[in-house]
Short mmCIF file of C-alpha atoms and ligand atoms in Angstrom, two decimals:
data_model
loop_
_atom_site.label_atom_id
_atom_site.label_comp_id
_atom_site.label_asym_id
_atom_site.label_seq_id
_atom_site.Cartn_x
_atom_site.Cartn_y
_atom_site.Cartn_z
CA UNK A 21 -5.45 -7.00 -24.42
CA UNK A 22 -4.05 -4.48 -22.06
CA UNK A 23 -6.72 -1.97 -22.80
CA UNK A 24 -9.40 -4.72 -22.43
CA UNK A 25 -8.22 -5.66 -19.11
CA UNK A 26 -7.95 -2.23 -17.85
CA UNK A 27 -11.82 -2.20 -18.26
CA UNK A 28 -12.32 -5.19 -16.00
CA UNK A 29 -12.03 -7.40 -19.02
CA UNK A 30 -15.78 -7.06 -19.93
CA UNK A 31 -15.13 -5.65 -23.15
CA UNK A 32 -13.25 -6.37 -26.35
CA UNK A 33 -10.98 -3.68 -28.01
CA UNK A 34 -11.01 -3.78 -31.54
CA UNK A 35 -7.37 -3.44 -33.08
CA UNK A 36 -7.16 -1.86 -36.41
CA UNK A 37 -4.26 0.72 -36.10
CA UNK A 38 -0.23 0.44 -35.92
CA UNK A 39 0.04 -2.72 -33.76
CA UNK A 40 3.69 -2.62 -34.30
CA UNK A 41 3.77 0.74 -32.77
CA UNK A 42 1.66 -0.14 -29.46
CA UNK A 43 4.10 -3.47 -29.22
CA UNK A 44 7.19 -1.01 -29.63
CA UNK A 45 6.12 1.08 -26.77
CA UNK A 46 5.10 -1.91 -24.34
CA UNK A 47 8.56 -3.14 -25.07
CA UNK A 48 10.23 -0.05 -24.31
CA UNK A 49 8.45 0.45 -20.98
CA UNK A 50 9.29 -3.02 -20.01
CA UNK A 51 12.89 -2.43 -20.83
CA UNK A 52 12.75 0.78 -19.06
CA UNK A 53 11.28 -1.00 -15.83
CA UNK A 54 14.15 -3.40 -16.29
CA UNK A 55 16.96 -0.92 -16.29
CA UNK A 56 14.93 1.06 -13.09
CA UNK A 57 15.74 -2.22 -11.25
CA UNK A 58 19.04 -2.89 -12.40
CA UNK A 59 20.34 0.69 -11.90
CA UNK A 60 18.20 1.29 -8.54
CA UNK A 61 16.31 4.33 -9.54
CA UNK A 62 13.19 3.56 -8.23
CA UNK A 63 12.41 5.57 -5.06
CA UNK A 64 10.26 5.15 -1.81
CA UNK A 65 8.41 7.91 -0.46
CA UNK A 66 6.69 7.77 3.00
CA UNK A 67 3.22 8.71 4.24
CA UNK A 68 2.72 8.90 7.98
CA UNK A 69 0.10 6.80 9.44
CA UNK A 70 -1.38 8.61 12.56
CA UNK A 71 -3.11 7.14 15.72
CA UNK A 72 -6.48 8.91 15.99
CA UNK A 73 -6.36 9.15 19.91
CA UNK A 74 -2.98 10.61 20.64
CA UNK A 75 -2.33 12.14 17.21
CA UNK A 76 1.14 10.61 17.15
CA UNK A 77 2.63 8.78 14.21
CA UNK A 78 2.50 4.99 14.58
CA UNK A 79 3.94 4.20 11.45
CA UNK A 80 4.06 5.14 7.52
CA UNK A 81 3.09 3.51 4.39
CA UNK A 82 6.14 3.03 1.64
CA UNK A 83 4.94 4.24 -1.66
CA UNK A 84 7.11 3.89 -5.04
CA UNK A 85 8.00 6.53 -7.17
CA UNK A 86 9.49 6.27 -10.61
CA UNK A 87 10.93 8.98 -13.02
CA UNK A 88 12.47 7.77 -16.25
CA UNK A 89 14.81 10.24 -18.11
CA UNK A 90 12.43 10.29 -21.11
CA UNK A 91 9.27 9.56 -19.77
CA UNK A 92 9.30 11.74 -16.71
CA UNK A 93 7.49 10.83 -13.64
CA UNK A 94 5.32 7.86 -14.22
CA UNK A 95 2.55 7.40 -11.38
CA UNK A 96 2.49 4.01 -9.68
CA UNK A 97 -1.04 3.27 -10.76
CA UNK A 98 0.31 3.33 -14.45
CA UNK A 99 3.34 1.20 -14.32
CA UNK A 100 2.59 -1.36 -11.59
CA UNK A 101 -0.38 -2.91 -13.38
CA UNK A 102 2.10 -3.15 -16.49
CA UNK A 103 4.64 -4.66 -14.43
CA UNK A 104 2.10 -7.28 -13.24
CA UNK A 105 1.36 -8.04 -16.86
CA UNK A 106 4.76 -8.46 -18.04
CA UNK A 107 5.90 -10.59 -14.87
CA UNK A 108 8.24 -7.82 -13.11
CA UNK A 109 5.86 -7.28 -10.24
CA UNK A 110 7.95 -9.97 -7.78
CA UNK A 111 11.22 -8.18 -8.64
CA UNK A 112 9.70 -4.76 -7.80
CA UNK A 113 7.85 -5.98 -4.83
CA UNK A 114 10.96 -7.54 -3.68
CA UNK A 115 12.91 -4.24 -4.18
CA UNK A 116 10.36 -2.33 -2.20
CA UNK A 117 10.38 -4.88 0.72
CA UNK A 118 13.93 -4.68 1.00
CA UNK A 119 14.41 -0.81 0.61
CA UNK A 120 11.20 -0.27 3.10
CA UNK A 121 12.76 -2.76 5.58
CA UNK A 122 16.05 -1.14 5.52
CA UNK A 123 14.78 1.97 6.21
CA UNK A 124 12.54 1.18 8.81
CA UNK A 125 15.25 -0.50 10.47
CA UNK A 126 17.60 2.37 10.29
CA UNK A 127 15.02 4.80 11.59
CA UNK A 128 13.77 2.73 14.61
CA UNK A 129 17.49 2.14 15.62
CA UNK A 130 18.44 5.79 15.06
CA UNK A 131 15.52 7.41 16.98
CA UNK A 132 14.84 4.47 19.34
CA UNK A 133 11.13 4.42 18.11
CA UNK A 134 8.68 1.32 17.07
CA UNK A 135 7.65 2.74 13.87
CA UNK A 136 6.03 0.00 11.62
CA UNK A 137 6.59 0.43 7.70
CA UNK A 138 3.71 -0.76 5.56
CA UNK A 139 4.36 -2.09 2.15
CA UNK A 140 1.66 -2.56 -0.90
CA UNK A 141 2.05 -6.20 -1.86
CA UNK A 142 0.54 -7.01 -5.59
CA UNK A 143 -2.07 -10.15 -5.56
CA UNK A 144 0.39 -11.55 -8.30
CA UNK A 145 3.36 -11.14 -6.02
CA UNK A 146 1.50 -12.75 -3.10
CA UNK A 147 0.23 -15.56 -5.40
CA UNK A 148 4.21 -16.43 -5.93
CA UNK A 149 4.82 -20.09 -4.16
CA UNK A 150 7.79 -18.82 -2.58
CA UNK A 151 6.44 -15.38 -1.38
CA UNK A 152 6.49 -16.18 2.51
CA UNK A 153 10.11 -17.68 2.18
CA UNK A 154 11.69 -14.86 0.30
CA UNK A 155 10.13 -12.43 2.48
CA UNK A 156 11.41 -14.17 5.52
CA UNK A 157 14.84 -14.00 3.94
CA UNK A 158 14.42 -10.40 3.33
CA UNK A 159 13.60 -9.73 7.06
CA UNK A 160 16.39 -11.84 8.37
CA UNK A 161 18.97 -10.13 6.03
CA UNK A 162 17.79 -6.83 7.07
CA UNK A 163 17.33 -7.76 10.81
CA UNK A 164 13.90 -6.02 11.02
CA UNK A 165 11.81 -6.78 13.68
CA UNK A 166 8.89 -8.54 12.11
CA UNK A 167 6.47 -6.38 14.33
CA UNK A 168 7.82 -3.12 12.55
CA UNK A 169 6.30 -4.45 8.99
CA UNK A 170 3.04 -4.27 7.70
CA UNK A 171 1.88 -5.83 4.40
CA UNK A 172 -1.10 -4.23 2.61
CA UNK A 173 -3.13 -6.26 0.29
CA UNK A 174 -6.03 -5.50 -1.85
CA UNK A 175 -9.53 -7.28 -1.29
CA UNK A 176 -8.82 -8.64 -4.76
CA UNK A 177 -6.16 -10.82 -3.30
CA UNK A 178 -8.72 -12.39 -0.98
CA UNK A 179 -11.31 -13.14 -3.41
CA UNK A 180 -9.13 -16.19 -4.29
CA UNK A 181 -9.88 -17.98 -1.26
CA UNK A 182 -7.91 -20.90 -1.46
CA UNK A 183 -6.21 -22.74 1.52
CA UNK A 184 -2.78 -21.72 -0.17
CA UNK A 185 -3.67 -18.37 0.67
CA UNK A 186 -4.73 -18.72 4.02
CA UNK A 187 -1.70 -20.62 4.99
CA UNK A 188 0.32 -17.96 3.66
CA UNK A 189 -1.16 -15.20 5.79
CA UNK A 190 -1.22 -17.41 8.80
CA UNK A 191 2.78 -17.91 8.62
CA UNK A 192 3.24 -14.11 8.10
CA UNK A 193 0.95 -13.40 11.26
CA UNK A 194 2.99 -16.15 13.21
CA UNK A 195 6.19 -14.22 12.13
CA UNK A 196 4.57 -11.10 13.76
CA UNK A 197 3.68 -9.11 10.53
CA UNK A 198 0.51 -7.22 10.48
CA UNK A 199 -1.78 -7.83 7.60
CA UNK A 200 -4.32 -5.25 6.44
CA UNK A 201 -6.83 -5.05 3.63
CA UNK A 202 -6.36 -2.14 1.33
CA UNK A 203 -8.93 -0.06 -0.65
CA UNK A 204 -11.66 -2.05 1.39
CA UNK A 205 -15.13 -1.41 0.05
CA UNK A 206 -13.80 -1.27 -3.65
CA UNK A 207 -13.69 -4.83 -4.44
CA UNK A 208 -16.54 -7.47 -4.72
CA UNK A 209 -19.31 -7.66 -2.24
CA UNK A 210 -18.36 -10.84 -0.79
CA UNK A 211 -17.59 -10.16 3.04
CA UNK A 212 -16.95 -13.89 4.00
CA UNK A 213 -13.24 -13.73 3.74
CA UNK A 214 -13.10 -11.23 6.63
CA UNK A 215 -13.93 -13.93 9.02
CA UNK A 216 -11.80 -16.60 7.46
CA UNK A 217 -8.57 -14.76 7.04
CA UNK A 218 -6.50 -13.80 10.25
CA UNK A 219 -6.18 -10.02 9.40
CA UNK A 220 -5.46 -7.10 11.60
CA UNK A 221 -6.99 -4.01 9.91
CA UNK A 222 -9.09 -2.55 7.04
CA UNK A 223 -8.28 0.42 5.31
CA UNK A 224 -11.22 2.31 4.22
CA UNK A 225 -10.70 3.46 0.44
CA UNK A 226 -10.19 7.15 -0.13
CA UNK A 227 -13.42 7.30 -2.31
CA UNK A 228 -15.40 6.79 0.76
CA UNK A 229 -13.71 9.50 2.77
CA UNK A 230 -14.10 11.85 -0.15
CA UNK A 231 -18.00 10.96 -0.19
CA UNK A 232 -18.31 12.20 3.52
CA UNK A 233 -18.61 15.69 2.19
CA UNK A 234 -20.22 14.87 -1.21
CA UNK A 235 -23.10 12.76 -0.65
CA UNK A 236 -25.59 12.50 2.08
CA UNK A 237 -25.13 8.85 2.57
CA UNK A 238 -21.17 9.30 2.88
CA UNK A 239 -21.32 9.51 6.58
CA UNK A 240 -23.38 6.53 6.99
CA UNK A 241 -21.34 4.19 4.56
CA UNK A 242 -18.11 4.98 6.63
CA UNK A 243 -19.98 4.32 9.99
CA UNK A 244 -21.20 1.14 8.61
CA UNK A 245 -17.45 0.02 7.47
CA UNK A 246 -16.07 0.98 10.79
CA UNK A 247 -18.74 -1.17 12.68
CA UNK A 248 -18.27 -4.13 10.37
CA UNK A 249 -14.42 -3.83 11.19
CA UNK A 250 -14.66 -3.34 14.81
CA UNK A 251 -17.50 -6.17 15.02
CA UNK A 252 -14.60 -8.70 13.68
CA UNK A 253 -12.09 -7.23 15.84
CA UNK A 254 -10.29 -5.34 13.29
CA UNK A 255 -8.66 -1.94 13.32
CA UNK A 256 -9.61 0.78 10.99
CA UNK A 257 -7.20 3.24 9.02
CA UNK A 258 -9.12 5.68 6.88
CA UNK A 259 -6.79 6.98 3.97
CA UNK A 260 -6.99 10.05 2.08
CA UNK A 261 -8.11 12.18 4.95
CA UNK A 262 -7.73 15.85 3.61
CA UNK A 263 -10.22 17.84 6.00
CA UNK A 264 -10.64 18.35 9.49
CA UNK A 265 -14.28 17.74 9.00
CA UNK A 266 -13.61 14.29 7.85
CA UNK A 267 -11.02 13.60 10.84
CA UNK A 268 -13.77 14.79 13.25
CA UNK A 269 -16.45 12.31 11.96
CA UNK A 270 -13.61 9.54 11.76
CA UNK A 271 -12.94 10.26 15.48
CA UNK A 272 -16.52 10.13 16.44
CA UNK A 273 -17.10 6.56 15.06
CA UNK A 274 -13.59 5.62 16.97
CA UNK A 275 -11.52 5.21 13.68
CA UNK A 276 -8.18 4.00 15.11
CA UNK A 277 -5.78 5.37 12.46
CA UNK A 278 -5.80 8.05 9.72
CA UNK A 279 -3.54 8.89 6.51
CA UNK A 280 -4.04 11.67 4.33
CA UNK A 281 -2.84 15.04 2.98
CA UNK A 282 -4.55 16.84 6.03
CA UNK A 283 -1.39 15.31 8.10
CA UNK A 284 1.29 14.95 5.38
CA UNK A 285 1.75 13.92 1.73
CA UNK A 286 3.99 10.97 1.07
CA UNK A 287 7.58 12.51 1.42
CA UNK A 288 11.11 11.59 0.56
CA UNK A 289 13.53 10.20 3.20
CA UNK A 290 14.95 13.62 4.16
CA UNK A 291 11.58 15.26 4.63
CA UNK A 292 10.10 12.37 6.43
CA UNK A 293 12.96 12.67 8.91
CA UNK A 294 11.43 16.09 10.04
CA UNK A 295 8.35 14.29 10.44
CA UNK A 296 9.96 11.46 12.93
CA UNK A 297 11.73 14.39 14.82
CA UNK A 298 8.76 16.41 15.23
CA UNK A 299 6.77 13.47 16.74
CA UNK A 300 9.55 12.70 19.25
CA UNK A 301 9.68 16.56 20.05
CA UNK A 302 5.93 17.65 19.52
CA UNK A 303 6.76 21.18 21.30
CA UNK A 304 9.01 22.17 18.21
P1 C2E B 7 -3.00 2.92 -2.26
O1 C2E B 7 -1.89 1.85 -1.71
O2 C2E B 7 -4.18 3.05 -2.18
O3 C2E B 7 -2.03 4.16 -1.78
C1 C2E B 7 -2.64 5.49 -1.36
C2 C2E B 7 -2.56 6.43 -2.81
O4 C2E B 7 -3.46 7.74 -2.15
C3 C2E B 7 -1.13 7.05 -2.91
O5 C2E B 7 -1.14 7.29 -4.17
C4 C2E B 7 -1.10 8.25 -2.21
O6 C2E B 7 -0.12 9.08 -2.25
C5 C2E B 7 -2.50 8.74 -2.37
N1 C2E B 7 -2.99 9.58 -1.03
C6 C2E B 7 -2.59 9.56 0.11
N2 C2E B 7 -3.39 10.60 0.90
C7 C2E B 7 -4.23 11.24 0.18
C8 C2E B 7 -4.96 12.10 0.30
O7 C2E B 7 -5.23 12.96 1.26
N3 C2E B 7 -5.43 12.57 -1.00
C9 C2E B 7 -5.28 12.19 -2.16
N4 C2E B 7 -5.96 12.74 -3.30
N5 C2E B 7 -4.47 11.16 -2.38
C10 C2E B 7 -3.91 10.73 -1.40
P2 C2E B 7 0.16 6.64 -4.99
O8 C2E B 7 1.46 6.71 -4.50
O9 C2E B 7 0.08 7.26 -6.53
O10 C2E B 7 -0.25 5.29 -5.30
C11 C2E B 7 -1.30 4.92 -6.19
C12 C2E B 7 -1.29 3.10 -5.95
O11 C2E B 7 -0.12 2.78 -6.38
C13 C2E B 7 -1.49 2.78 -4.55
O12 C2E B 7 -2.69 3.26 -3.88
C14 C2E B 7 -1.09 1.19 -4.69
O13 C2E B 7 -2.15 0.69 -5.02
C15 C2E B 7 -0.29 1.32 -5.85
N6 C2E B 7 1.28 1.36 -5.31
C16 C2E B 7 2.05 2.62 -4.81
N7 C2E B 7 3.37 1.90 -4.35
C17 C2E B 7 3.30 0.47 -4.77
C18 C2E B 7 4.23 -0.18 -4.38
O14 C2E B 7 5.24 -0.18 -3.89
N8 C2E B 7 3.89 -1.71 -4.78
C19 C2E B 7 2.52 -1.74 -5.20
N9 C2E B 7 2.37 -3.14 -5.29
N10 C2E B 7 1.75 -1.06 -5.36
C20 C2E B 7 2.02 0.49 -5.24
CA1 CA B 8 -1.89 0.96 0.39
CA1 CA B 9 -6.64 3.22 -2.05
#
């Protein structure tokens, strides 16, 4: 079932081999994720988001990291889909929200900055009935200014255009939270949700940025996405910017924010502090 779902559910995977073996390893993974939550062994890394016009850092995206004693480093795009399947995603998502909110609060207090932390929210977590109330509780407990929090939701979440989701997003917006659409351009082709939902920004998926140099139509695609966003009064964030040339093109089309290895990889807390200090004292 997991294998078939990974391939968008359009195939059937015929089972023949050792089902018990597969079940055992899935159970082991679930147990390990539970332990990681209980023992607080997940970590967050932070990647700067840069304002194109000024070159200054306006905030950072929190990205979860997990290193298991036996399995070693497990990338998030491997364990997050599994956590969604086994019902652990809301707990992991709340852990991430709490940790990221605490960190943003600490940095903004310490450095007198207005950095906004962006947290990735899985569609399954967002769909939970109590999502907004629980998020509000976390913000209150941490005493984070909601203007310092952004949530990134994928196009997939928006496809389920029910009024419940619109209400949730309206509530988050009223609280002062910024909403952006992640991996824009990789979901389904319906764009109608963009005008229905009160969102702030589109994040152009990394694959489009990579295509700037790879394909003749690459630049045209990026230009088109930026134009759609601006026509709808949405800001644009380009992710996965690795080269000067990509930055120049994005600048020419008035993309507001950029993120990527060209500026910095996601960093642990200690290394990220150097970034904050550098942006406060750029001459050093
Ligand atoms: P995403 O939200 O699209 O995050 C961007 C991914 O691109 C990150 O991978 C980041 O490390 C990577 N990246 C950033 N700049 C560059 C670049 O210039 N070049 C290249 N090649 N890669 C770049 P990461 O951290 O492995 O995360 C993968 C995905 O896992 C994320 O994609 C997101 O969908 C998910 N994820 C990560 N952390 C969380 C989390 O806390 N909660 C949830 N629900 N999902 C998460
Ligand atoms: Ca993201
Ligand atoms: Ca992406």
